[in-house]
Amino acid sequence: MKMANPIQWARYRWQRLLSTDRNNSYNSSFPGWFKNSRSQKIGHKNRTVIPCLGRFTEEYEKVIKNYKTNRIQTTKYTLLNFIPMNLFEQFHRAANLYFLFLAILNWVPSVEAFQKEITMLPLVVVLVIIAIKDGLEDYRRYKFDKQINNRRTKVYDKQAKKYRSKWWKDVRVGDFVRLFCNEIIPADMVLLYSTDVDGICHIETSNLDGETNLKQRQVVKGFTELDSEADPEKFTCRIECEGPNNDLSKFKGYMEHWNKERGALSKENLLLRGCMIRNTEAVTGIVVYAGHETKAMMNNHGPRYKHSKLERQLNRDVLWCVALLLVMCLIGAFGHGIWLNGFSKIPIFGIQEPNGTRSHPVLAGFLIFWTMIILLQVLIPISLYVSIEIVKLGQILLLQSDIDLYNESTDSAIQCRALNITEDLGQIEYIFSDKTGTLTENKMIFCRCNIAGVEYFHEDNAKRLELYQDDNSEVVISPFQGAASKSQHSDSIRAPSTPPSRNSLNCLPSNSSILRDKDGFEDEYEITATASHVAFSSSIERDVTPDSLLFRKLGQIMSNPLLLLEETGKELSPEFSYIVDFFFALTICNTVVVSCLAQPGQRVKIPAISNIPIKSLEDIKQMFQRFSVPRMSSPSLSLLKDSFIDNSSTFAGRLLNRVKPASPNAQKEQNVATAGSAKNRKSITGSQISAGEGSNDILEEDDKTAGSFMGAGTSTEQCNNLKLRYEAESPDEAALVHAARAYNCTLISRTSDQVTVELDHIGRLQFQLLHTLPFDAIRKRMSVVVRHPLTNKVVVYTKGADSGMMDLLNISGDRQQKRIREKTQNYLDGYAKEGLRTLCIAKKVMSDADYAEWLKFHLRAETSIDNQEELLLESALKLETNLTLLGSTGIVDRLQEGVPDTILALRKACIKTWVLTGDKQETAVNIAYACKLLEEKDTIFTLNAQNKEACEDLINKLIAEITEQATDEKNTPCVGSSPSSSSDGELHIALVIDGKTLEFALHESLQDAFLELSKRCRAVICCRSTPLQKSKVVHVVREKLKVMTLAIGDGANDVSMIQMADVGIGISGQEGMQAVMSSDFAISRFKHVKKLLLVHGHWCYIRLANMILYFFYKNVAYVNLLFWYQMFCGFSGAPMIDYWILIFFNLLFTSVPPIVYGILDKDVSAETLLQLPELYTSGQRSEAYLPSIFWISILDAFYQSLVCFFIPYFVYFDSDVDVYTFGTPINTAMMFIIFLHLIIEGKTWTWIHWSVMIGSVVLYFAFALIYGGTCVNCNPPSNPYFIMEYELTRPLFYLVCLLATFVALLPRYFFRVFQGTVFPSPLLKARRLDGLRNKERVEPFPDSRLPRATVQHS
């Protein structure tokens, strides 16, 4: 093994150690990429599963007690425990505990401030509202649980000896379950039987990961050969597997047979709960995980919850309010003690002790302290938290209704999955973005390739890409496309229809699978409509125009198929051999599922032909000579179309298809058996056959053979009348398969053990599929192991990134391979500079002995449980060595619409953008230039190092160079703009770093230096980065720099990064819904980020910040009225306002207007915010909610309360008015002050605002009049009876309210006028621009230093 393998192994172990570190919270929680020890829920180390039948009955009864049933319960409450449990949960909140303490305290007679029920009212209202909400949510979960648990499925009954219908909740581990097409899987079960002849079962996993493309699952090895369903009574196997966990992408275990032989189990054998059976008549499995131990249930963590930055600031200021409350209560306690100490005798209002003495002033002060706590409790805004939740809900509804964030082509709007961080969208400072599918379309178009050191440009594809417009047409062929591109959509061959067998079942409704003939031709629209939902299958991806030179070379090879047989003694030239293997690799080395276009998901099947007698090699040669066609000089459209149709099912092709013995021994036996008859046969050449009788005989033989060949199944012939459809898990795979099809190397069928490929002039070849080694982020490649149908040798086809392939090549002593490697590397670098995605294609031919040795180790790795991943990686490294490089491909991924404008807007908004991608450096840099992340005048520093010490030296060197450059810029006279700096003084510097160096830079000792370097760069591009590195980059930047971060991506490899950031955005693209399901917000295009942040983010932050400040101001101002009154009542804790009006003032009368204000207020229009991205910086600097602004609001509240109290005080001084007559104008004036304050601070006023405002005032007076007119003796000894009615008849009441309101608001009003006139903020200037007519609107101005608008009239 080469040195590259130990390096990769060490890197893998290092990443594994990082990913299992309990303290590293940046690990991915999405299963399949890393094992997260924190999120991985392991119940037992291993699990033994045995059936509940036969000889296992006694043992089953013992072990089943340790396993959960299949009944699920996601509810938290029952009818009996709802009230105690809900109260217990609600009193976990500090605010609720605080008000509960006050309610209890008010029941103590010596400190009582209000009537007992009055103090409990605010707490009871909040608790009841939240309890109703929680109860409704839990009842909805209860109904859903009941519906799921009472579903029916077929379970084997050992008493009845047959399958019977049972509820899901009665299914247990070890039960045998039979499922049918379109049925949902009730529990995690190992697949034992499928009606499919190849032991395949298709499942749809959209309920788990959101992906709609079908996945294949395979019957356990050893059960595939069964002709009939396995009998549970005869099942004698034992299953050993890993314990329950939440990793959807892995399943480790083995099945031990009665003879102690072990068969490996993997995720390919596991049917997950919640998935749906598709396109398979029936399956049978044994349950291994049930109920809450299934992987689906263990991934059900409930809704995501994050604390926003504004919420953290709010909690800090609530503590300041608590401190202020304590100070005011202490003042009241000391004041009351001093006041009582001034009486020489017991005052007439004093309460004597039982022994006839008065209370000591210290004790009285202590009791008054608690009385003041009760009286001034409104200072702590309990209603603020409920109001914030309502405001956020309203903001989300407005956000989701924005038509600009709706994508008509995909019929998708923005999704808000996290309901409590909308304001964080207005404070983002760093954006971490994936490239493929996020900045680009993720529609891969085959654009360039090179084979054996020769490049083929495919210029027509590049031209077609420039003219391409995305429309809804799926199968319309442009007349400018090449021959094969057109022929690939015209490959239908009429065949007599035959009834489908049990193995070829169409599970869809009949009307969806029948083509309606109209005037003798197929309805293309219906076919298109059926296939329109398939990912990676748009017309631009499918319709590849082949390179004329390469097409001609491949045509020459295919027109002489005898050259493909090594037994003929003739060999292809090395270049031609590389070309054939190159296209075989493109077609075979993938996991693409082939189905019919008009029958979605119905897999194309090629019947087995083992029972057909195999002719000798001499007969095969004769058939080739009789049916081969002349060499083509040029790829004519009509000739190619006819040859593809006429020769795809030739007799010679069928014969060639049969040369597929399962092993070398079988090949030898067949050669011996046919040797004698081959000698006696007469050789017939193509020139001896005329168009007469002999030709008819051959056609008859051809028909007979065709009948026997296709007799095992009819789905292939049926699909010939339709169109092939490829369902790929990634766009790269789809692009390569479509490209091979353009060269008439067509993938016809894929099963668990064979792949069928159709070649022009030859027909169909069946490759025995031995193994598939899937792609992973460690190896960065995938491989398939097949037995070649022509050479009968074991061949390994591998494709992957050049960084994971070039070190595995066998170039020792092979000058040709060295030359091909050098040329290929040059081509790869050129492709990357053009922004193309590159892949290397390689092969390896193994001897049977080498394959047997590797297979032995691989089987041991597959059956291992504890260290299966490590052993499988080691097995892959053993196989993928000494490869022969065939060539490479270049695939273009078009940039999404609006990405450059969005990047420029984000840069103007002072948001730094980092691109984290797995692509090559050259590719990433090219895309960065295309999307305006990089500009031509930017200086690009590349950070590539081989070890940590070199990385540290390079970082320090770059920092010194940038510092020197910045110093020179400052010392240089500002005659003109320097090419290396922008107009605002920012250096035009970008950093590009590769994945290997990023590992060193993220080391704890280098993090500070790396961040210091990155802070000085306008953009950072991390190439060849793994998902773990993406997550760690976000974590380090967020924690070290203390900045607000946003991560955006579209694939499963972006999940950890999305979850690590303060705000995670998933793009609902073509790579499934994993990113969306793990995100806080989901959008369909990257361009939507612009309005999401600059407009909605700004609005949400400004609205919520102003509303919180207003709540603090309102509560402090109102509470201070009670505090000032204590100076005139001996700090006794008595209020001058009726208790009910006092409680309802904040709870009801003044609570709705600020909520409407927080939902609908707009300081600047959306158009202006988009034109002036610089306005976004106010949110980054938290200008709307600074500590200084908070304390200014508190001081203003103190001033307004002083004015509101003392103006009525001096008016009524030395009069005989009672306490409520004095308090009513104070309370009324404060209400008007609070509402007019809101009008001054508000930016937008609509009929909704005015209606709520007027309605609140009317409600206040209506309650006061009704309460005062009916409450004769509600609050003894004082009485509010007829107080409001009396006050409304007195002019003095109106004068007091008007004077107090005017004087209280005058400073606030003059301050706003002075601020807008003398030193207006950028937002104030932008508001003025909104008032200008379009023709008077000034041009967008740079930075946040907005020019003052000077207009003569508005």
PDB file of C-alpha atoms in Angstrom, residues 309 421-431 904-912 1044-1046 1062-1063 1065 1089-1102 1163-1165 1168-1184 1322-1323 1326 1341 1343-1346:
ATOM      1  CA  LYS A 309     -28.943  38.333  21.082  1.00  0.00           C
ATOM      2  CA  ILE A 421     -34.747  34.526  16.558  1.00  0.00           C
ATOM      3  CA  THR A 422     -36.282  36.713  13.852  1.00  0.00           C
ATOM      4  CA  GLU A 423     -34.543  39.783  15.267  1.00  0.00           C
ATOM      5  CA  ASP A 424     -31.145  38.101  14.862  1.00  0.00           C
ATOM      6  CA  LEU A 425     -31.608  38.437  11.106  1.00  0.00           C
ATOM      7  CA  GLY A 426     -30.992  42.165  11.557  1.00  0.00           C
ATOM      8  CA  GLN A 427     -27.634  41.810  13.340  1.00  0.00           C
ATOM      9  CA  ILE A 428     -25.638  39.362  11.204  1.00  0.00           C
ATOM     10  CA  GLU A 429     -21.933  40.145  10.789  1.00  0.00           C
ATOM     11  CA  TYR A 430     -20.553  36.967   9.203  1.00  0.00           C
ATOM     12  CA  ILE A 431     -22.106  34.691   6.596  1.00  0.00           C
ATOM     13  CA  LEU A 904     -22.327  43.071  -3.363  1.00  0.00           C
ATOM     14  CA  ALA A 905     -25.267  44.179  -1.209  1.00  0.00           C
ATOM     15  CA  LEU A 906     -24.050  42.085   1.723  1.00  0.00           C
ATOM     16  CA  ARG A 907     -20.581  43.581   1.371  1.00  0.00           C
ATOM     17  CA  LYS A 908     -22.009  47.114   1.428  1.00  0.00           C
ATOM     18  CA  ALA A 909     -23.911  46.090   4.552  1.00  0.00           C
ATOM     19  CA  CYS A 910     -20.532  45.271   6.184  1.00  0.00           C
ATOM     20  CA  ILE A 911     -21.341  41.558   6.276  1.00  0.00           C
ATOM     21  CA  LYS A 912     -18.276  39.430   5.693  1.00  0.00           C
ATOM     22  CA  MET A1044     -23.393  37.170  15.000  1.00  0.00           C
ATOM     23  CA  THR A1045     -23.042  34.402  12.422  1.00  0.00           C
ATOM     24  CA  LEU A1046     -25.271  32.971   9.737  1.00  0.00           C
ATOM     25  CA  ASP A1062     -26.581  31.799  15.404  1.00  0.00           C
ATOM     26  CA  VAL A1063     -28.922  31.671  12.413  1.00  0.00           C
ATOM     27  CA  ILE A1065     -30.629  28.905   6.624  1.00  0.00           C
ATOM     28  CA  VAL A1089     -30.937  36.369   1.585  1.00  0.00           C
ATOM     29  CA  LYS A1090     -30.675  39.981   0.446  1.00  0.00           C
ATOM     30  CA  LYS A1091     -34.230  40.968   1.333  1.00  0.00           C
ATOM     31  CA  LEU A1092     -34.419  38.540   4.243  1.00  0.00           C
ATOM     32  CA  LEU A1093     -31.550  40.296   6.026  1.00  0.00           C
ATOM     33  CA  LEU A1094     -31.532  43.856   4.733  1.00  0.00           C
ATOM     34  CA  VAL A1095     -35.296  44.373   4.925  1.00  0.00           C
ATOM     35  CA  HIS A1096     -37.030  41.859   7.168  1.00  0.00           C
ATOM     36  CA  GLY A1097     -34.039  41.437   9.442  1.00  0.00           C
ATOM     37  CA  HIS A1098     -33.760  45.196   9.905  1.00  0.00           C
ATOM     38  CA  TRP A1099     -37.482  45.606  10.496  1.00  0.00           C
ATOM     39  CA  CYS A1100     -37.724  42.731  12.991  1.00  0.00           C
ATOM     40  CA  TYR A1101     -34.793  44.002  15.024  1.00  0.00           C
ATOM     41  CA  ILE A1102     -35.878  47.651  15.070  1.00  0.00           C
ATOM     42  CA  ASP A1163     -38.920  53.004  10.011  1.00  0.00           C
ATOM     43  CA  VAL A1164     -37.680  52.816   6.386  1.00  0.00           C
ATOM     44  CA  SER A1165     -39.348  51.371   3.299  1.00  0.00           C
ATOM     45  CA  THR A1168     -34.825  52.237   0.389  1.00  0.00           C
ATOM     46  CA  LEU A1169     -33.335  49.476   2.520  1.00  0.00           C
ATOM     47  CA  LEU A1170     -32.497  47.485  -0.614  1.00  0.00           C
ATOM     48  CA  GLN A1171     -31.019  50.516  -2.354  1.00  0.00           C
ATOM     49  CA  LEU A1172     -28.967  51.460   0.700  1.00  0.00           C
ATOM     50  CA  PRO A1173     -27.537  48.279   2.252  1.00  0.00           C
ATOM     51  CA  GLU A1174     -25.374  50.496   4.471  1.00  0.00           C
ATOM     52  CA  LEU A1175     -28.416  51.092   6.665  1.00  0.00           C
ATOM     53  CA  TYR A1176     -28.108  47.497   7.883  1.00  0.00           C
ATOM     54  CA  THR A1177     -25.050  48.413   9.965  1.00  0.00           C
ATOM     55  CA  SER A1178     -27.273  50.055  12.584  1.00  0.00           C
ATOM     56  CA  GLY A1179     -28.470  46.599  13.590  1.00  0.00           C
ATOM     57  CA  GLN A1180     -24.952  45.193  13.683  1.00  0.00           C
ATOM     58  CA  ARG A1181     -23.982  47.926  16.135  1.00  0.00           C
ATOM     59  CA  SER A1182     -27.220  47.407  18.134  1.00  0.00           C
ATOM     60  CA  GLU A1183     -27.962  51.113  17.795  1.00  0.00           C
ATOM     61  CA  ALA A1184     -31.644  50.641  18.579  1.00  0.00           C
ATOM     62  CA  PRO A1322     -28.591  57.559   8.533  1.00  0.00           C
ATOM     63  CA  LEU A1323     -31.984  56.003   9.232  1.00  0.00           C
ATOM     64  CA  ALA A1326     -33.373  57.450   4.732  1.00  0.00           C
ATOM     65  CA  PHE A1341     -24.791  56.976  -1.678  1.00  0.00           C
ATOM     66  CA  ASP A1343     -21.338  53.880   3.258  1.00  0.00           C
ATOM     67  CA  SER A1344     -23.495  54.869   6.151  1.00  0.00           C
ATOM     68  CA  ARG A1345     -22.511  58.535   5.822  1.00  0.00           C
ATOM     69  CA  LEU A1346     -25.714  59.491   4.063  1.00  0.00           C
TER      70      LEU A1346
END
